[in-house]
Short mmCIF file of C-alpha atoms and ligand atoms in Angstrom, two decimals:
data_model
loop_
_atom_site.label_atom_id
_atom_site.label_comp_id
_atom_site.label_asym_id
_atom_site.label_seq_id
_atom_site.Cartn_x
_atom_site.Cartn_y
_atom_site.Cartn_z
CA MET A 21 -29.27 75.52 0.29
CA GLN A 22 -30.71 72.46 2.08
CA TYR A 23 -31.66 69.41 0.02
CA ASP A 24 -34.10 66.82 1.28
CA PHE A 25 -32.62 63.44 0.46
CA ASP A 26 -35.24 61.80 2.67
CA LYS A 27 -37.65 62.34 -0.23
CA ALA A 28 -37.22 60.37 -3.44
CA PRO A 29 -39.57 59.98 -6.41
CA ARG A 30 -41.26 56.64 -7.03
CA ARG A 31 -39.26 55.01 -9.81
CA CYS A 32 -41.41 52.02 -10.83
CA ALA A 33 -43.14 54.00 -13.56
CA SER A 34 -39.90 55.38 -15.04
CA ASP A 35 -38.50 52.33 -16.92
CA SER A 36 -35.98 51.93 -14.14
CA LEU A 37 -33.85 48.79 -14.42
CA LYS A 38 -33.29 48.87 -10.68
CA TRP A 39 -36.98 49.06 -9.74
CA ASN A 40 -38.53 46.98 -12.53
CA THR A 41 -36.39 43.86 -12.54
CA TYR A 42 -37.91 42.24 -9.45
CA GLY A 43 -41.50 42.09 -8.17
CA ASP A 44 -43.29 45.09 -6.69
CA ASP A 45 -42.86 43.71 -3.17
CA VAL A 46 -39.05 43.56 -3.47
CA LEU A 47 -36.84 46.42 -2.27
CA PRO A 48 -34.09 46.81 -4.89
CA LEU A 49 -30.70 47.61 -3.38
CA TRP A 50 -28.64 46.18 -6.18
CA ILE A 51 -27.49 47.96 -9.40
CA ALA A 52 -25.39 51.08 -8.78
CA ASP A 53 -27.72 53.99 -9.29
CA MET A 54 -29.26 56.11 -6.58
CA ASP A 55 -32.94 56.78 -5.91
CA PHE A 56 -32.51 60.55 -5.47
CA SER A 57 -33.62 63.11 -8.05
CA SER A 58 -30.77 64.56 -10.08
CA PRO A 59 -29.82 68.12 -9.08
CA LEU A 60 -32.16 70.84 -10.34
CA PRO A 61 -29.57 72.57 -12.59
CA VAL A 62 -29.15 69.26 -14.46
CA ILE A 63 -32.90 68.95 -14.95
CA ARG A 64 -33.15 72.57 -16.12
CA ALA A 65 -30.28 72.11 -18.59
CA LEU A 66 -32.07 69.11 -20.10
CA GLN A 67 -35.35 71.04 -20.28
CA ASP A 68 -33.57 73.97 -21.97
CA ARG A 69 -32.04 71.66 -24.55
CA LEU A 70 -35.45 70.09 -25.22
CA GLU A 71 -36.85 73.54 -25.97
CA HIS A 72 -34.82 73.50 -29.17
CA PRO A 73 -36.72 71.22 -31.54
CA VAL A 74 -33.78 69.90 -33.59
CA PHE A 75 -31.84 66.90 -32.29
CA GLY A 76 -29.06 66.60 -34.85
CA TYR A 77 -25.49 65.44 -34.20
CA GLY A 78 -23.96 67.19 -31.22
CA LYS A 79 -20.52 68.78 -30.96
CA GLU A 80 -18.39 68.25 -27.84
CA PRO A 81 -18.77 71.39 -25.73
CA ALA A 82 -15.32 72.97 -25.25
CA LEU A 83 -16.66 74.23 -21.92
CA LEU A 84 -17.03 70.66 -20.65
CA LYS A 85 -13.33 69.95 -21.19
CA GLU A 86 -12.52 73.17 -19.39
CA LEU A 87 -14.76 72.17 -16.46
CA VAL A 88 -13.11 68.75 -16.21
CA VAL A 89 -9.64 70.34 -16.25
CA GLN A 90 -10.69 72.80 -13.53
CA ARG A 91 -12.26 70.07 -11.44
CA LEU A 92 -9.19 67.81 -11.53
CA GLY A 93 -7.02 70.80 -10.58
CA ARG A 94 -9.29 71.92 -7.76
CA GLU A 95 -10.17 68.52 -6.26
CA GLN A 96 -6.88 66.69 -6.71
CA GLY A 97 -4.24 69.20 -7.71
CA TRP A 98 -3.86 67.26 -10.98
CA ARG A 99 -3.00 69.45 -13.96
CA VAL A 100 -4.14 68.04 -17.28
CA GLU A 101 -4.40 69.63 -20.71
CA PRO A 102 -7.85 69.76 -22.36
CA GLU A 103 -6.58 67.70 -25.31
CA ALA A 104 -5.90 64.78 -22.92
CA ILE A 105 -9.67 64.27 -22.58
CA VAL A 106 -11.57 61.81 -24.80
CA PHE A 107 -15.35 61.61 -24.32
CA LEU A 108 -17.08 58.24 -24.23
CA PRO A 109 -20.69 57.04 -23.98
CA GLY A 110 -19.85 54.85 -20.95
CA LEU A 111 -17.15 53.76 -18.57
CA VAL A 112 -17.58 50.09 -19.44
CA THR A 113 -16.98 51.11 -23.05
CA GLY A 114 -13.75 52.71 -21.81
CA LEU A 115 -12.67 49.49 -20.08
CA ASN A 116 -13.25 47.51 -23.26
CA VAL A 117 -11.64 50.05 -25.59
CA THR A 118 -8.57 50.20 -23.34
CA THR A 119 -8.26 46.43 -23.26
CA ARG A 120 -8.65 46.28 -27.04
CA GLY A 121 -6.06 49.02 -27.59
CA VAL A 122 -3.34 47.56 -25.36
CA GLY A 123 -1.27 44.58 -26.53
CA SER A 124 -2.55 41.86 -28.84
CA PRO A 125 -5.00 38.95 -28.68
CA GLY A 126 -3.61 36.30 -26.31
CA ASP A 127 -1.88 38.84 -24.04
CA ALA A 128 -2.95 38.97 -20.40
CA VAL A 129 -4.75 41.57 -18.30
CA LEU A 130 -4.42 41.63 -14.51
CA VAL A 131 -7.18 42.68 -12.09
CA ASN A 132 -7.73 42.60 -8.33
CA THR A 133 -10.79 40.72 -7.12
CA PRO A 134 -13.49 40.86 -5.93
CA VAL A 135 -14.30 43.57 -8.48
CA TYR A 136 -17.06 45.18 -10.56
CA PRO A 137 -18.00 42.37 -13.02
CA PRO A 138 -17.19 44.18 -16.33
CA PHE A 139 -13.51 44.17 -15.23
CA LEU A 140 -13.70 40.39 -15.53
CA SER A 141 -15.47 40.31 -18.89
CA ALA A 142 -13.56 43.09 -20.73
CA PRO A 143 -10.37 41.01 -21.23
CA THR A 144 -12.22 37.97 -22.58
CA ASN A 145 -14.48 40.19 -24.72
CA GLN A 146 -11.29 41.46 -26.36
CA GLU A 147 -9.55 38.07 -26.69
CA ARG A 148 -7.17 38.72 -23.81
CA ARG A 149 -6.44 36.35 -20.95
CA LEU A 150 -7.83 37.39 -17.57
CA LEU A 151 -5.49 37.07 -14.57
CA THR A 152 -6.96 37.67 -11.13
CA ALA A 153 -5.27 38.38 -7.82
CA GLU A 154 -7.47 38.44 -4.72
CA GLN A 155 -7.30 41.36 -2.34
CA VAL A 156 -6.91 40.62 1.37
CA ALA A 157 -9.71 41.41 3.78
CA ARG A 158 -8.56 42.35 7.26
CA PRO A 159 -11.22 42.30 9.97
CA SER A 160 -11.02 45.31 12.28
CA ASP A 161 -13.17 46.66 15.12
CA CYS A 162 -15.21 48.75 12.75
CA GLY A 163 -15.54 46.23 9.90
CA LEU A 164 -13.81 44.54 7.01
CA ARG A 165 -11.01 46.49 5.35
CA TYR A 166 -9.64 45.33 2.02
CA GLU A 167 -6.05 45.86 0.93
CA ILE A 168 -4.15 45.10 -2.25
CA ASP A 169 -2.21 41.84 -1.88
CA PHE A 170 1.10 42.68 -3.53
CA ASP A 171 2.45 39.15 -3.04
CA ALA A 172 -0.58 37.78 -4.91
CA LEU A 173 0.04 40.30 -7.71
CA GLU A 174 3.70 39.20 -8.00
CA ARG A 175 2.67 35.54 -8.06
CA THR A 176 0.03 36.13 -10.75
CA VAL A 177 1.64 38.55 -13.21
CA SER A 178 3.14 36.85 -16.29
CA PRO A 179 5.54 37.96 -19.05
CA GLU A 180 2.49 38.25 -21.37
CA THR A 181 0.70 40.70 -19.05
CA ARG A 182 0.32 44.13 -20.65
CA LEU A 183 -2.37 45.87 -18.61
CA PHE A 184 -3.47 46.30 -15.02
CA ILE A 185 -7.04 47.51 -14.46
CA LEU A 186 -7.52 49.36 -11.19
CA CYS A 187 -10.79 50.39 -9.57
CA ASN A 188 -10.23 53.42 -7.31
CA PRO A 189 -12.34 54.09 -5.28
CA HIS A 190 -13.05 50.42 -5.36
CA ASN A 191 -16.34 48.76 -6.23
CA PRO A 192 -17.35 46.70 -4.25
CA THR A 193 -14.91 47.12 -1.32
CA GLY A 194 -15.35 50.90 -0.94
CA ARG A 195 -11.61 51.54 -0.54
CA ALA A 196 -10.19 54.91 -1.63
CA PHE A 197 -6.60 53.78 -1.96
CA SER A 198 -3.96 55.73 -0.05
CA GLU A 199 -0.97 57.42 -1.64
CA PRO A 200 1.51 54.77 -0.32
CA GLU A 201 -0.68 51.97 -1.75
CA LEU A 202 -0.89 53.74 -5.12
CA ARG A 203 2.88 54.32 -5.13
CA HIS A 204 3.49 50.64 -4.42
CA LEU A 205 1.09 49.64 -7.19
CA ALA A 206 2.65 52.09 -9.65
CA GLU A 207 6.11 50.73 -8.86
CA PHE A 208 4.79 47.19 -9.52
CA CYS A 209 3.31 48.25 -12.88
CA LEU A 210 6.49 50.08 -13.92
CA ARG A 211 8.67 47.10 -13.00
CA HIS A 212 6.52 44.73 -15.06
CA ASP A 213 6.04 47.26 -17.86
CA LEU A 214 2.24 47.27 -17.51
CA LEU A 215 -0.04 50.00 -18.74
CA ILE A 216 -2.66 51.07 -16.23
CA CYS A 217 -6.37 51.63 -16.72
CA SER A 218 -7.77 53.34 -13.63
CA ASP A 219 -11.55 53.43 -13.32
CA GLU A 220 -12.25 56.37 -11.00
CA ILE A 221 -15.98 56.73 -11.65
CA HIS A 222 -16.67 56.83 -7.87
CA CYS A 223 -13.97 59.42 -7.01
CA ASP A 224 -16.33 62.33 -6.31
CA LEU A 225 -18.41 60.38 -3.79
CA LEU A 226 -16.02 60.50 -0.83
CA LEU A 227 -17.57 59.73 2.54
CA GLY A 228 -16.56 61.36 5.82
CA GLU A 229 -12.95 62.51 5.79
CA SER A 230 -11.78 60.22 2.96
CA ARG A 231 -9.52 61.52 0.21
CA HIS A 232 -9.03 60.45 -3.37
CA ARG A 233 -5.86 60.45 -5.40
CA SER A 234 -5.43 59.31 -8.99
CA ILE A 235 -2.67 56.82 -9.62
CA ALA A 236 -1.65 58.96 -12.63
CA GLN A 237 -0.54 61.68 -10.21
CA VAL A 238 2.06 59.49 -8.53
CA ALA A 239 4.82 60.38 -11.04
CA PRO A 240 5.12 61.65 -14.63
CA GLU A 241 6.25 58.21 -15.89
CA VAL A 242 3.12 56.69 -14.31
CA GLU A 243 0.85 59.35 -15.82
CA ALA A 244 2.37 58.56 -19.23
CA ARG A 245 1.22 54.93 -19.01
CA THR A 246 -2.21 55.52 -17.48
CA ILE A 247 -5.69 55.84 -18.91
CA THR A 248 -7.99 57.30 -16.24
CA LEU A 249 -11.73 56.81 -16.70
CA LEU A 250 -14.12 59.32 -15.13
CA ALA A 251 -17.76 60.38 -15.36
CA PRO A 252 -20.33 62.63 -13.73
CA SER A 253 -22.79 59.72 -13.91
CA LYS A 254 -22.54 58.13 -10.45
CA THR A 255 -21.92 61.42 -8.68
CA PHE A 256 -24.94 63.31 -10.00
CA ASN A 257 -27.15 60.25 -10.61
CA ILE A 258 -27.26 60.52 -14.40
CA PRO A 259 -25.89 57.12 -15.52
CA GLY A 260 -28.77 56.67 -17.97
CA LEU A 261 -27.56 59.69 -19.95
CA GLY A 262 -24.29 58.09 -21.04
CA CYS A 263 -21.53 60.69 -20.75
CA SER A 264 -18.10 59.58 -19.56
CA LEU A 265 -14.51 60.42 -20.37
CA ALA A 266 -10.97 59.14 -20.48
CA VAL A 267 -7.99 61.25 -19.43
CA ILE A 268 -4.96 60.18 -21.46
CA PRO A 269 -2.12 62.71 -21.17
CA ASP A 270 0.29 60.69 -23.34
CA ALA A 271 -0.36 61.50 -27.02
CA SER A 272 0.68 58.13 -28.44
CA LEU A 273 -1.41 56.19 -25.90
CA ARG A 274 -4.30 58.50 -26.73
CA ARG A 275 -3.91 57.70 -30.45
CA ARG A 276 -3.99 53.96 -29.68
CA PHE A 277 -7.11 54.43 -27.59
CA ARG A 278 -8.87 56.46 -30.28
CA SER A 279 -7.96 53.95 -32.94
CA ALA A 280 -9.31 51.03 -30.82
CA ALA A 281 -12.60 52.96 -30.51
CA ALA A 282 -12.80 54.10 -34.13
CA GLY A 283 -15.96 53.12 -35.96
CA ILE A 284 -17.49 51.14 -33.09
CA VAL A 285 -17.94 53.64 -30.27
CA PRO A 286 -20.65 56.22 -30.87
CA ASP A 287 -20.38 59.86 -29.78
CA VAL A 288 -21.92 61.06 -26.55
CA ASN A 289 -25.52 62.14 -27.15
CA LEU A 290 -26.40 65.80 -26.76
CA PHE A 291 -28.43 65.31 -23.57
CA GLY A 292 -25.48 63.60 -21.93
CA PHE A 293 -23.29 66.60 -22.73
CA ALA A 294 -25.89 69.13 -21.54
CA ALA A 295 -26.33 67.28 -18.24
CA ALA A 296 -22.58 66.89 -17.69
CA VAL A 297 -21.92 70.62 -18.18
CA ALA A 298 -24.60 71.56 -15.65
CA ALA A 299 -23.46 68.87 -13.22
CA TYR A 300 -19.83 70.00 -13.21
CA GLN A 301 -20.69 73.70 -13.26
CA GLU A 302 -23.60 74.21 -10.88
CA CYS A 303 -24.07 71.31 -8.48
CA GLU A 304 -21.29 71.36 -5.86
CA ASP A 305 -23.68 72.43 -3.15
CA TRP A 306 -26.02 69.52 -3.93
CA LEU A 307 -23.04 67.15 -3.94
CA THR A 308 -21.93 68.31 -0.49
CA GLY A 309 -25.42 67.55 0.83
CA LEU A 310 -25.50 64.18 -0.92
CA LYS A 311 -22.14 63.08 0.53
CA ALA A 312 -23.28 63.99 4.05
CA TYR A 313 -26.49 61.96 3.55
CA LEU A 314 -24.61 58.95 2.16
CA THR A 315 -22.10 59.12 5.03
CA ASP A 316 -25.02 58.99 7.49
CA ASN A 317 -26.57 56.08 5.55
CA ARG A 318 -23.25 54.23 5.73
CA ASP A 319 -22.98 54.79 9.48
CA PHE A 320 -26.62 53.75 9.97
CA LEU A 321 -26.00 50.52 8.05
CA VAL A 322 -22.81 49.65 9.93
CA LYS A 323 -24.42 50.32 13.31
CA PHE A 324 -27.58 48.36 12.39
CA LEU A 325 -25.60 45.31 11.34
CA SER A 326 -23.31 45.30 14.35
CA ARG A 327 -26.27 45.61 16.76
CA ASN A 328 -28.85 43.43 15.03
CA LEU A 329 -27.06 41.13 12.60
CA PRO A 330 -23.58 40.57 14.03
CA GLU A 331 -23.24 37.39 11.96
CA ILE A 332 -22.97 39.59 8.85
CA GLY A 333 -19.68 41.42 8.44
CA THR A 334 -19.45 44.63 6.42
CA THR A 335 -16.94 46.98 4.91
CA VAL A 336 -17.10 50.62 6.03
CA PRO A 337 -16.89 52.26 2.60
CA GLU A 338 -14.58 55.26 2.28
CA ALA A 339 -16.37 56.23 -0.91
CA THR A 340 -19.56 55.64 -2.89
CA TYR A 341 -22.79 54.00 -1.77
CA LEU A 342 -21.96 50.31 -1.98
CA ALA A 343 -21.37 48.08 1.04
CA TRP A 344 -19.87 44.61 0.71
CA LEU A 345 -21.45 42.18 3.13
CA ASP A 346 -19.78 39.02 4.35
CA CYS A 347 -22.56 36.48 4.86
CA ARG A 348 -20.43 33.38 5.23
CA GLN A 349 -21.51 32.88 8.83
CA LEU A 350 -25.06 32.25 7.60
CA GLY A 351 -23.75 28.79 6.71
CA PRO A 352 -22.15 27.07 3.72
CA GLN A 353 -25.54 25.93 2.39
CA THR A 354 -26.93 29.48 2.29
CA ASP A 355 -26.70 31.41 -0.96
CA PRO A 356 -27.06 34.93 0.52
CA TYR A 357 -28.28 36.52 -2.72
CA ARG A 358 -31.15 33.99 -3.06
CA PHE A 359 -31.80 33.95 0.68
CA PHE A 360 -32.36 37.71 0.99
CA LEU A 361 -34.31 37.87 -2.26
CA GLU A 362 -36.65 35.00 -1.40
CA LYS A 363 -36.93 35.26 2.40
CA ALA A 364 -36.60 39.02 2.90
CA GLY A 365 -37.79 40.52 -0.40
CA VAL A 366 -34.53 42.47 -0.73
CA ALA A 367 -32.61 42.37 -4.02
CA LEU A 368 -28.84 42.69 -3.55
CA SER A 369 -25.98 42.00 -5.98
CA ASP A 370 -24.67 38.44 -5.95
CA GLY A 371 -21.06 38.41 -4.71
CA ARG A 372 -20.13 35.51 -7.01
CA ARG A 373 -20.40 37.84 -10.01
CA PHE A 374 -17.46 39.84 -8.60
CA GLY A 375 -14.96 37.00 -9.16
CA PRO A 376 -12.70 35.11 -6.74
CA GLY A 377 -13.36 36.23 -3.17
CA GLY A 378 -17.04 36.95 -3.88
CA GLU A 379 -18.53 33.63 -2.76
CA GLY A 380 -20.67 34.10 0.38
CA PHE A 381 -20.86 37.89 -0.13
CA VAL A 382 -23.52 40.30 -1.40
CA ARG A 383 -23.24 43.97 -2.34
CA LEU A 384 -25.79 46.39 -0.90
CA ASN A 385 -26.54 49.77 -2.52
CA PHE A 386 -27.36 52.36 0.15
CA GLY A 387 -27.93 55.18 -2.37
CA CYS A 388 -31.57 55.32 -1.26
CA THR A 389 -33.64 57.11 1.37
CA ARG A 390 -32.91 56.18 4.99
CA GLU A 391 -36.49 54.90 5.18
CA VAL A 392 -35.95 52.36 2.39
CA LEU A 393 -32.57 51.38 3.84
CA ALA A 394 -34.07 50.85 7.30
CA GLN A 395 -36.95 48.79 5.88
CA ALA A 396 -34.59 46.59 3.88
CA LEU A 397 -32.29 46.00 6.86
CA GLU A 398 -35.24 45.17 9.10
CA ARG A 399 -36.53 42.67 6.53
CA MET A 400 -33.05 41.11 6.39
CA ARG A 401 -32.89 40.92 10.21
CA GLN A 402 -36.26 39.15 10.41
CA ALA A 403 -35.33 36.70 7.66
CA VAL A 404 -32.12 35.71 9.46
CA ARG A 405 -33.91 35.37 12.81
CA GLU A 406 -36.62 33.17 11.25
CA ALA A 407 -34.21 30.94 9.31
C1 PLP B 530 -16.44 50.91 -11.11
C2 PLP B 530 -17.51 51.13 -12.13
N1 PLP B 530 -17.16 51.38 -13.41
C3 PLP B 530 -18.10 51.59 -14.37
C4 PLP B 530 -19.44 51.53 -14.06
C5 PLP B 530 -20.47 51.73 -15.14
O1 PLP B 530 -20.19 52.78 -15.94
P1 PLP B 530 -21.07 53.05 -17.27
O2 PLP B 530 -22.49 52.88 -16.88
O3 PLP B 530 -20.69 54.44 -17.61
O4 PLP B 530 -20.62 52.06 -18.27
C6 PLP B 530 -19.84 51.27 -12.76
C7 PLP B 530 -21.26 51.17 -12.43
O5 PLP B 530 -21.64 50.65 -11.42
C8 PLP B 530 -18.85 51.08 -11.77
O6 PLP B 530 -19.17 50.86 -10.49
#
């Protein structure tokens, strides 16, 4: 079936955080949700559930665990047991629960920057010390490509470090890390006796020919020390429904995780479960269409910038709908987030929030119609030309 991603509903009247934070004349290409309608089977599943007039406590659907197990087997060749899965109301909850469950207050947590801001706040929220190692950006003909800087990791890790938090595919750099990179990282974590929390929320949104592999698959001893966080939320555009999961094959690590969550993390609500079952069971066709549309949006963006705004560098994301724009050539006095908001009427995410390496950058969400993307880029072009 063909899906028309060129059409998207108006979101201003839907309590959308993305569309109602800035003025009506601003195009919002910031927070990571997409403007497209969720797939029809998801909407029907929610309508069906609404038909029943009692909204009491929900029970985890056994079918959902089965669907996750099948999906990991089919997409990645990763065999996990259903009991390895722990449901959560959000991925950020998972980051915080993991940090709380590993080590003790005062221990350190290591992350690569620039990175999705909750990676930077989870350690301090949980009385851990945050250690950051910047990734390296290598300019290439087609754009900026980020790589893990293993020397920086070695220089930064300390004897008190207990946990490494990985983002794969990476927000904001768009990297889907290769098997050799993941092996190298796993070897580093084993050598320093670090547990790994791998946020793979973007793993189903692979663009072009990209592939995803979970770090847990590298070796059994790596799987045993890894908590992998997943969700249907980004993929099927249902982040407001709050259904995520952790895959924790090691029973004792799973017990620690559950005990760190006990009493403070609520269950997933019954609409989140209903949507997740439909998403994983009936929407592959929609997802194939979405990935093709996002790949075209990415290519449109990269081409537009290289032709019309060559002073702005960009990543060429291998996954998801977030581009990371290097605006440093606009001048040291220019704050690119403020500049594009005030002079172009385009709301992007401020690179400084992503930690060291984010200064002079903005993140652009191209999970929107091509029309909105083209309008936003044209506004940005005019603003730079008029500056
Ligand atoms: C890497 C990453 N993790 C987690 C989240 C948010 O997950 P949740 O809304 O389930 O807390 C996002 C949202 O942008 C993300 O990009």
